[in-house]
PDB file of C-alpha atoms in Angstrom:
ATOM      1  CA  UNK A   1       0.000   0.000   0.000  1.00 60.00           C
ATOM      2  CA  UNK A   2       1.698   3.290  -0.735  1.00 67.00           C
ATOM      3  CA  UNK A   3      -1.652   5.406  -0.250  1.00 91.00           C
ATOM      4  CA  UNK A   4      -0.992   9.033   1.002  1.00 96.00           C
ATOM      5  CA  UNK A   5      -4.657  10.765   1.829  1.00 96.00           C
ATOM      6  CA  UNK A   6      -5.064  14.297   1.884  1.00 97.00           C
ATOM      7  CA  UNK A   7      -8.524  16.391   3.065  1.00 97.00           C
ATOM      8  CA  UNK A   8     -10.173  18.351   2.166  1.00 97.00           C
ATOM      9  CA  UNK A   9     -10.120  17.797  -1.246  1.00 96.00           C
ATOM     10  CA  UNK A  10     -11.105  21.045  -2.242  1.00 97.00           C
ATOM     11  CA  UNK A  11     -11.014  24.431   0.118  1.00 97.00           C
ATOM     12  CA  UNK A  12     -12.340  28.142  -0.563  1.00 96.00           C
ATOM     13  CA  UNK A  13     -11.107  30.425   2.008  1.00 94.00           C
ATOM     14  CA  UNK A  14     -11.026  34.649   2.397  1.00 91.00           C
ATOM     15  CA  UNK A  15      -7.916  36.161   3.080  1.00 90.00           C
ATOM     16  CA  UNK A  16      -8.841  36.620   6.927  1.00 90.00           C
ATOM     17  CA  UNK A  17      -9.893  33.117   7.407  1.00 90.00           C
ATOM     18  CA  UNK A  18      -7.617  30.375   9.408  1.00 95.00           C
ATOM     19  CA  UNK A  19      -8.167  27.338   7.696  1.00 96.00           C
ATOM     20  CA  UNK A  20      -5.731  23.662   8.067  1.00 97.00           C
ATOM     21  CA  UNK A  21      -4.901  21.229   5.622  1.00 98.00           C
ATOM     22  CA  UNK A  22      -4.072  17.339   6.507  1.00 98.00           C
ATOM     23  CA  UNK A  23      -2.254  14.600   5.406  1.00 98.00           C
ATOM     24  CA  UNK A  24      -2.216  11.028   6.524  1.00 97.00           C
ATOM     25  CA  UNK A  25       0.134   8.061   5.461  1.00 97.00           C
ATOM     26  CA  UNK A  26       0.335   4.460   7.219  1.00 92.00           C
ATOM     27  CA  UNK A  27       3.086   3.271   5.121  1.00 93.00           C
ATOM     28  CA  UNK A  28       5.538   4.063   8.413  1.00 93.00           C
ATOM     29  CA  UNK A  29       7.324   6.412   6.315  1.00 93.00           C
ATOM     30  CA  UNK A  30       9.595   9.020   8.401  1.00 93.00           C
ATOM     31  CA  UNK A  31       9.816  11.597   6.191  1.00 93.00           C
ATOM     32  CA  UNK A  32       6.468  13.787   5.266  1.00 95.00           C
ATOM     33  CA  UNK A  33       6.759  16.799   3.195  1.00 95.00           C
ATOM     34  CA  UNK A  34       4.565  20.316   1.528  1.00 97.00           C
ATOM     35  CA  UNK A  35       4.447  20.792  -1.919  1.00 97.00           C
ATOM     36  CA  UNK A  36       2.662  23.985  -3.778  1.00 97.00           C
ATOM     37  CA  UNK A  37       2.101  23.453  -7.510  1.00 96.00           C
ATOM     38  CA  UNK A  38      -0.015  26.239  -9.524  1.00 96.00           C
ATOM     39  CA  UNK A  39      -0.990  25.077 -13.005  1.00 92.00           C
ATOM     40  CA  UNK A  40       0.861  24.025 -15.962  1.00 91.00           C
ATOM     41  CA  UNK A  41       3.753  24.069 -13.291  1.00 94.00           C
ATOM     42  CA  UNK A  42       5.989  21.016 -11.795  1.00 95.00           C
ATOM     43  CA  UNK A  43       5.664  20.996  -8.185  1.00 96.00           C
ATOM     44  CA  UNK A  44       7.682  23.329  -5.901  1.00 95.00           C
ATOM     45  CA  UNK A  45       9.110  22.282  -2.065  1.00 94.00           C
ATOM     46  CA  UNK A  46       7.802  24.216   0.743  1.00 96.00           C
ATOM     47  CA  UNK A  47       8.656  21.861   3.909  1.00 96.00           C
ATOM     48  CA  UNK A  48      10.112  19.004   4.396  1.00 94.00           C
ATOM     49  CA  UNK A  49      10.063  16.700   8.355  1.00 94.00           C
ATOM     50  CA  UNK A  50      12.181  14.164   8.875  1.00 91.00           C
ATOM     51  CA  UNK A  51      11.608  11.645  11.874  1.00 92.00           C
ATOM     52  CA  UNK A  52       8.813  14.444  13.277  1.00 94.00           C
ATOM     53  CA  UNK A  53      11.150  17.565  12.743  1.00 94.00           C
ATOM     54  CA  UNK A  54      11.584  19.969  10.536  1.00 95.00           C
ATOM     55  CA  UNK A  55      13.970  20.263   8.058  1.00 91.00           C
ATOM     56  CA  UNK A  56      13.481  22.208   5.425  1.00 90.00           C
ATOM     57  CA  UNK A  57      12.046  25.227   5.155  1.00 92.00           C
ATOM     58  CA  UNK A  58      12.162  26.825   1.702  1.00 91.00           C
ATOM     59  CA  UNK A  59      12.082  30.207   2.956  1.00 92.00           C
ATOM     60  CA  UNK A  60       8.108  29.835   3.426  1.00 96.00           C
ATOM     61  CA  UNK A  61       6.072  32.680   4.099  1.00 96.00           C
ATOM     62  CA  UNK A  62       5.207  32.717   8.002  1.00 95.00           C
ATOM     63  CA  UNK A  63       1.235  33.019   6.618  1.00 96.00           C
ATOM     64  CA  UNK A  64       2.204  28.931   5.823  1.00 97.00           C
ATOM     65  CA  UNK A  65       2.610  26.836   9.080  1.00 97.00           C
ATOM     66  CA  UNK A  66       3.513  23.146   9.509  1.00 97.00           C
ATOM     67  CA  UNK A  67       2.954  21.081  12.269  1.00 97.00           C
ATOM     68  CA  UNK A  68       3.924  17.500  12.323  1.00 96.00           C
ATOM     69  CA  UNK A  69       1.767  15.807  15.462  1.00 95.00           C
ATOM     70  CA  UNK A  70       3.369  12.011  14.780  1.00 93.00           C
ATOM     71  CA  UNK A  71       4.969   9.985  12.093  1.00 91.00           C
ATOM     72  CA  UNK A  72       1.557   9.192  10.186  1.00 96.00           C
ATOM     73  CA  UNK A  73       0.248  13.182  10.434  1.00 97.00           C
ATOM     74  CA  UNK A  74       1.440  16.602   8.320  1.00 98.00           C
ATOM     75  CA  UNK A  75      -0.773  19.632   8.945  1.00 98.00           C
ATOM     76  CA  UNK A  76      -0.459  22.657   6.965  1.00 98.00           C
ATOM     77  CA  UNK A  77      -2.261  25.742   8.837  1.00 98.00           C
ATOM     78  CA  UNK A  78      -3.237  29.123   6.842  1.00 97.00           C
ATOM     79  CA  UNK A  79      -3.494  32.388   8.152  1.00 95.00           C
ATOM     80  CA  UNK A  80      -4.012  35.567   6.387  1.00 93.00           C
ATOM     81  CA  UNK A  81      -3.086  33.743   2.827  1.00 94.00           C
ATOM     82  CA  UNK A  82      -2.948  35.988  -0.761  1.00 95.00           C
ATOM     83  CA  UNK A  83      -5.263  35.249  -3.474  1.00 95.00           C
ATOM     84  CA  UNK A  84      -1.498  33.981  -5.390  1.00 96.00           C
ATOM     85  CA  UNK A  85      -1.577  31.475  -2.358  1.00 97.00           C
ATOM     86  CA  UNK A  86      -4.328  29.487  -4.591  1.00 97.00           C
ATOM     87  CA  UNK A  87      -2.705  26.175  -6.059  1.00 97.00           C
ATOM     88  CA  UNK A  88      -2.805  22.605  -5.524  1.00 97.00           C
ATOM     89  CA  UNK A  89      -1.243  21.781  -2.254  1.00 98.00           C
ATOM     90  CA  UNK A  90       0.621  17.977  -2.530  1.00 97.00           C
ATOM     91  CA  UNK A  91       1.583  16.409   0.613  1.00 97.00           C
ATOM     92  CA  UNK A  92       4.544  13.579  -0.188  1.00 96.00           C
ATOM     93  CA  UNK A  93       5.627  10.836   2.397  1.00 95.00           C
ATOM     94  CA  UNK A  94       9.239   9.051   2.132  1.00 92.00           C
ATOM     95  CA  UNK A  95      11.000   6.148   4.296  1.00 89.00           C
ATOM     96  CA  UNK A  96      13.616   8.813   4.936  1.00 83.00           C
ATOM     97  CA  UNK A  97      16.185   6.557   4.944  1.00 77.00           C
ATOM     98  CA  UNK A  98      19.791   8.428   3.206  1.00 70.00           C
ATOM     99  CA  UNK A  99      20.390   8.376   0.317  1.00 70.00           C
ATOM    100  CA  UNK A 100      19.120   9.373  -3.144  1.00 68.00           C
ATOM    101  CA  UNK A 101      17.110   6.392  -3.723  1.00 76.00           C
ATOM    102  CA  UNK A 102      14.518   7.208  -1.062  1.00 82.00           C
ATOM    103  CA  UNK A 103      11.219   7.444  -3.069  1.00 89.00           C
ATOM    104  CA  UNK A 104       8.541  10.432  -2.636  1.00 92.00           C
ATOM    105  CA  UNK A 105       4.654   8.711  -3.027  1.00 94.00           C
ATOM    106  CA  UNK A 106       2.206  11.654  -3.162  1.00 95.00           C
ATOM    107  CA  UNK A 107      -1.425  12.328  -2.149  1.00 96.00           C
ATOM    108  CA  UNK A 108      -4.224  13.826  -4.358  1.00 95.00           C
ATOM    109  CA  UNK A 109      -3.693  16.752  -3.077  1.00 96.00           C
ATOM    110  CA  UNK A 110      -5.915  20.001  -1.938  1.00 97.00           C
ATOM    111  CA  UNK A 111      -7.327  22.731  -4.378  1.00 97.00           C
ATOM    112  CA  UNK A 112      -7.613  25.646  -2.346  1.00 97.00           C
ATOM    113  CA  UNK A 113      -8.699  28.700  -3.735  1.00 97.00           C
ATOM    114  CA  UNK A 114      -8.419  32.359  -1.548  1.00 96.00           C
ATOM    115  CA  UNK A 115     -10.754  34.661  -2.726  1.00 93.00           C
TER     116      UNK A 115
ATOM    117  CA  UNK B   1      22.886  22.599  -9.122  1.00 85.00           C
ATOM    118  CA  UNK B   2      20.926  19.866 -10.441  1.00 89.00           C
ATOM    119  CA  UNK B   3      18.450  19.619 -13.480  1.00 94.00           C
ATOM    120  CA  UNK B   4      16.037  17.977 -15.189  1.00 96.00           C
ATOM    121  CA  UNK B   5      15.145  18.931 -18.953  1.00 97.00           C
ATOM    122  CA  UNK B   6      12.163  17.275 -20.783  1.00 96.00           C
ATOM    123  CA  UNK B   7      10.799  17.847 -23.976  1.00 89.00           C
ATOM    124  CA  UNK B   8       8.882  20.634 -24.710  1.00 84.00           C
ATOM    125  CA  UNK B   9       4.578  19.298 -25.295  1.00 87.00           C
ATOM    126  CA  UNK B  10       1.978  18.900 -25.903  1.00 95.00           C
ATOM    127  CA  UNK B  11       2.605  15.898 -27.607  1.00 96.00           C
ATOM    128  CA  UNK B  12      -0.314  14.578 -28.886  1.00 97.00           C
ATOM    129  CA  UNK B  13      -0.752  11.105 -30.820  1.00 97.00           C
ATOM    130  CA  UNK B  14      -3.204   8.502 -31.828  1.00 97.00           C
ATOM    131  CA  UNK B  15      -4.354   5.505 -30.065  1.00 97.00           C
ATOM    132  CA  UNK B  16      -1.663   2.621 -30.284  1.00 97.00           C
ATOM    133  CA  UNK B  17       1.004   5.167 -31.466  1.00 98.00           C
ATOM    134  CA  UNK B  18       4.487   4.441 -29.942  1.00 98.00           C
ATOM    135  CA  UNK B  19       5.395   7.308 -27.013  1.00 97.00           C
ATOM    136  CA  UNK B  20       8.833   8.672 -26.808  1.00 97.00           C
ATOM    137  CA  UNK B  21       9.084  11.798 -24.106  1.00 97.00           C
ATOM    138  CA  UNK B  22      12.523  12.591 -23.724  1.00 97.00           C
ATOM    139  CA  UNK B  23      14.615  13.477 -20.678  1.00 98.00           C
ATOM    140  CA  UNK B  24      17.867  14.280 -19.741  1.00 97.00           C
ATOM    141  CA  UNK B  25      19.581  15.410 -16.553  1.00 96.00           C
ATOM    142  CA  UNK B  26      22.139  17.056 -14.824  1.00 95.00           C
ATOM    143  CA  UNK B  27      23.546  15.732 -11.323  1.00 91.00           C
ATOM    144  CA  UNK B  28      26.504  15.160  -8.923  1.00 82.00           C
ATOM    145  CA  UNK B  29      26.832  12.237  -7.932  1.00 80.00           C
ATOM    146  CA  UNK B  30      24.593   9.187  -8.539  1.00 84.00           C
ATOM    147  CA  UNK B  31      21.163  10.082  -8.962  1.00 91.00           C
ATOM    148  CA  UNK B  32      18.150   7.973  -8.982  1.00 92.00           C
ATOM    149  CA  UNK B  33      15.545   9.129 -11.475  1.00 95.00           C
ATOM    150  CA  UNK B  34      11.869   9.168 -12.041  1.00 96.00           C
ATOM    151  CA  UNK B  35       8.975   9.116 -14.114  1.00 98.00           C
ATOM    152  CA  UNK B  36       5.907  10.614 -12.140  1.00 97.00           C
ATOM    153  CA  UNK B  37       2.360  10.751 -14.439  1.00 97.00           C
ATOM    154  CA  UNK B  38      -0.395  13.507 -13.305  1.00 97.00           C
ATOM    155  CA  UNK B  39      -3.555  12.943 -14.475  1.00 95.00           C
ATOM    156  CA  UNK B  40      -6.069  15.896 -14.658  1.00 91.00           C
ATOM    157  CA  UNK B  41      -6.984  17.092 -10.889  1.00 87.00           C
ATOM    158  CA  UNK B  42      -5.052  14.563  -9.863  1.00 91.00           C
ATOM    159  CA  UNK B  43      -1.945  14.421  -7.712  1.00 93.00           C
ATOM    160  CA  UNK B  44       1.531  12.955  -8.679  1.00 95.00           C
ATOM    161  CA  UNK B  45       1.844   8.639  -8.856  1.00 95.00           C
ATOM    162  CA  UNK B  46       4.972   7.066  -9.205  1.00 95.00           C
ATOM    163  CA  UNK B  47       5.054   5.168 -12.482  1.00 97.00           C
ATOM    164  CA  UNK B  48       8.454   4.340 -12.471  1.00 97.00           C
ATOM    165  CA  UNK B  49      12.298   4.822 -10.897  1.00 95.00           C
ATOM    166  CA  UNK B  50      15.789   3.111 -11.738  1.00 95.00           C
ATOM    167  CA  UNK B  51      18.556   4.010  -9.370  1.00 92.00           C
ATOM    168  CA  UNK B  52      21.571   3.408 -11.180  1.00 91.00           C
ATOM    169  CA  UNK B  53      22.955   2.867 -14.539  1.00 93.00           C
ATOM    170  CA  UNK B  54      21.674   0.635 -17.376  1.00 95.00           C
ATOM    171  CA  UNK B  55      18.367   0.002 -14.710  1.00 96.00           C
ATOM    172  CA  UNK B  56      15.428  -0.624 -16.942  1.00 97.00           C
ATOM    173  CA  UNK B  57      12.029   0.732 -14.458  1.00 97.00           C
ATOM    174  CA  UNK B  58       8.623  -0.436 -16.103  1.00 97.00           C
ATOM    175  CA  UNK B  59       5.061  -0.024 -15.153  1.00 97.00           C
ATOM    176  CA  UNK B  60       1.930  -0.511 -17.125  1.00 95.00           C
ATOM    177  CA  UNK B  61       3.533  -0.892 -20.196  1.00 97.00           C
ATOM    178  CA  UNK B  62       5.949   2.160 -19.554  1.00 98.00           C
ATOM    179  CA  UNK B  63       9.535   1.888 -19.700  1.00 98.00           C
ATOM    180  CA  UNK B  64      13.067   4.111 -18.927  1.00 98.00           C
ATOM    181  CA  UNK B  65      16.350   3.203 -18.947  1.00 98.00           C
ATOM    182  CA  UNK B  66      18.859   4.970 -16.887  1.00 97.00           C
ATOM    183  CA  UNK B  67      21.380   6.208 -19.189  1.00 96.00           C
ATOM    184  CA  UNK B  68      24.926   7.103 -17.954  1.00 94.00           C
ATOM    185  CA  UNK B  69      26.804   7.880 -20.729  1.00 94.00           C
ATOM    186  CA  UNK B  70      24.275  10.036 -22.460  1.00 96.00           C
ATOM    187  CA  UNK B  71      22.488  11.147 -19.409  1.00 96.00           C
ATOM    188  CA  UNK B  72      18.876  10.584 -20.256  1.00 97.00           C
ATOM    189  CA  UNK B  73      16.221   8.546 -19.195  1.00 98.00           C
ATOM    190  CA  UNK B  74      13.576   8.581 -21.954  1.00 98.00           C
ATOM    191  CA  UNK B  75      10.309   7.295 -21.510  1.00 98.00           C
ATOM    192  CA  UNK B  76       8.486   4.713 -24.055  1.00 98.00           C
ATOM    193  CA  UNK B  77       5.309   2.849 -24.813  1.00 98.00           C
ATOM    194  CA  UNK B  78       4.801   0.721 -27.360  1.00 97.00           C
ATOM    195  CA  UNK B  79       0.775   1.791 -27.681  1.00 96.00           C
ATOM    196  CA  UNK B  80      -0.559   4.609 -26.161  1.00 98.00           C
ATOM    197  CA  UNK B  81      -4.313   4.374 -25.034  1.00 97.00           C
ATOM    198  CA  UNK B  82      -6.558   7.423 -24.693  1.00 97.00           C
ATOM    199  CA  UNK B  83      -6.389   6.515 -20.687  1.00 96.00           C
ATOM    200  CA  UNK B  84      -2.718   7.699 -20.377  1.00 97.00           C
ATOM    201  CA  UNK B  85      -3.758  11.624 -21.420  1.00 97.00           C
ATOM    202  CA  UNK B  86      -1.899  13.009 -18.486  1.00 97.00           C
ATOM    203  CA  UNK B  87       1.139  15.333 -17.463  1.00 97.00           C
ATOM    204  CA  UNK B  88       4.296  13.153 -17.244  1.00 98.00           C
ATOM    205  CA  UNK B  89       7.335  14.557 -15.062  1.00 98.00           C
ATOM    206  CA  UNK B  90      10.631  13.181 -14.789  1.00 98.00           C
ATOM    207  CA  UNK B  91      12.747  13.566 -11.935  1.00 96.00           C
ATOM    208  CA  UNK B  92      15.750  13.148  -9.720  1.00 93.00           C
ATOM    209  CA  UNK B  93      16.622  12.744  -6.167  1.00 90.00           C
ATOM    210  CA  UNK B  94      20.662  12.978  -5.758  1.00 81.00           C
ATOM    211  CA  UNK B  95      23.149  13.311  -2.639  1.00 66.00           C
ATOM    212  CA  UNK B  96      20.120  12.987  -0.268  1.00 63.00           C
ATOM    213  CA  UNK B  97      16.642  11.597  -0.081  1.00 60.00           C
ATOM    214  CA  UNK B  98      15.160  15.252   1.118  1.00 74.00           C
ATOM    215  CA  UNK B  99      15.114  17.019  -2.062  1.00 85.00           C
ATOM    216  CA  UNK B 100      13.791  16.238  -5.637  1.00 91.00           C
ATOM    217  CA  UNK B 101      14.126  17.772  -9.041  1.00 92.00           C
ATOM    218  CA  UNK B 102      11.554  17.630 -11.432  1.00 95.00           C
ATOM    219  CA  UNK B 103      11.343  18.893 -14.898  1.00 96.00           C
ATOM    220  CA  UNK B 104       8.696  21.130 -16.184  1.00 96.00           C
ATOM    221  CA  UNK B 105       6.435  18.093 -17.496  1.00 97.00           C
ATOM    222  CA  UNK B 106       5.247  17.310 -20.538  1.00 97.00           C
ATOM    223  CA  UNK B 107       1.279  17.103 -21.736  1.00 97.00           C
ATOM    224  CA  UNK B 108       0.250  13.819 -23.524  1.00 97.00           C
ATOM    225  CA  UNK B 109      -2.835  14.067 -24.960  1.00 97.00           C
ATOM    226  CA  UNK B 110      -4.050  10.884 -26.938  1.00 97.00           C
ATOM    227  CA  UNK B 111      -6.491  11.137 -29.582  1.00 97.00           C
ATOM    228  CA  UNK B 112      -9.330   8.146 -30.637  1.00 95.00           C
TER     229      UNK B 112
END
């Protein structure tokens, strides 16, 4: 099974709304990570946890917050986002172990749109 | 840094045409590489990976071979089917498992 679940599938929010985007895998990967992708685009890296901490951060705007509760959980939480914030939001899971054959398996993502 | 260049698309072809989508790469090191297929609204899937030279990764009728000495890892299929219209990325991971490289995709669109 290499099934990485994401909710809500879709999510409309206004720039003053808090809103949180999750991401499960059971896989017992130890690495979890945020992607943003806007259209007709590959995706980008935002954050990356490894064994529960992070780290990377490509210099992520502070309106973008992970949290990383346990090894099966990646939250993303939104505050104050920009109407260019809208994209599809891909949460990938890893085993983490070194090396460059570690292989990313990624959800369906979240369409969020910020009006 | 590292790089990933694929073929420019849309590509479109005819049911049962033969798929080429080219890629080739720049990397230190020894990179493992990836095909990743996005279908619309979709998220990424894995549909293949070789990790080191002359590796031949297949799925679903898909193939890539890692290519050293030319640096490419091309994907093929013998006979498309309207099913695989989708974006296809290839990809590397090198001197660490934290970061990937993609390239910019490439749009197959297959025709009836």
């Amino acid at each position: 099974d290499t099934e990485v679940t994401q909710t809500p599938k879709h999510l409309v929010m206004g720039m003053t709304n808090k809103k949180s985007l999750k991401c499960e895998q059971h896989m017992g990967h130890r690495a979890m990570y945020w992607y943003k992708q806007k259209a007709k685009k590959p995706p980008e890296l935002m954050f990356v946890y490894s064994y529960e901490k992070l780290s990377i951060n490509e210099s992520v705007p502070s309106r973008f917050s992970p949290e990383c509760p346990n090894s099966s959980l990646l939250n993303l939480h939104l505050h104050a986002l920009q109407p260019e914030d809208s994209a599809l939001y891909l949460c990938a899971s890893s085993q983490g172990t070194s090396g460059s054959t570690d292989t990313q398996y990624f959800g369906p993502g979240t369409r969020l749109t910020v009006l | 840094g590292d790089s990933v260049t694929q073929m420019e698309g849309p590509v479109t072809l005819s049911e049962e045409a033969f798929l080429t989508i080219n890629c080739t790469y720049t990397a230190t090191g020894y990179p493992s590489l990836f095909w990743y297929v996005q279908y619309p609204g979709e998220g990424l899937q894995l549909l293949l990976k070789a990790t080191k030279a002359d590796d031949k990764g297949s799925n679903k009728g898909f193939e890539a071979t890692y290519r050293k000495e030319t640096t490419s890892f091309h994907l093929e299929k013998g006979s498309v089917q309207v099913s695989d219209s989708a974006v296809y990325f290839c990809a590397l991971s090198s001197g660490g498992y934290q970061k990937v490289t993609f390239g910019t995709g490439t749009k197959l669109q297959v025709i009836p």
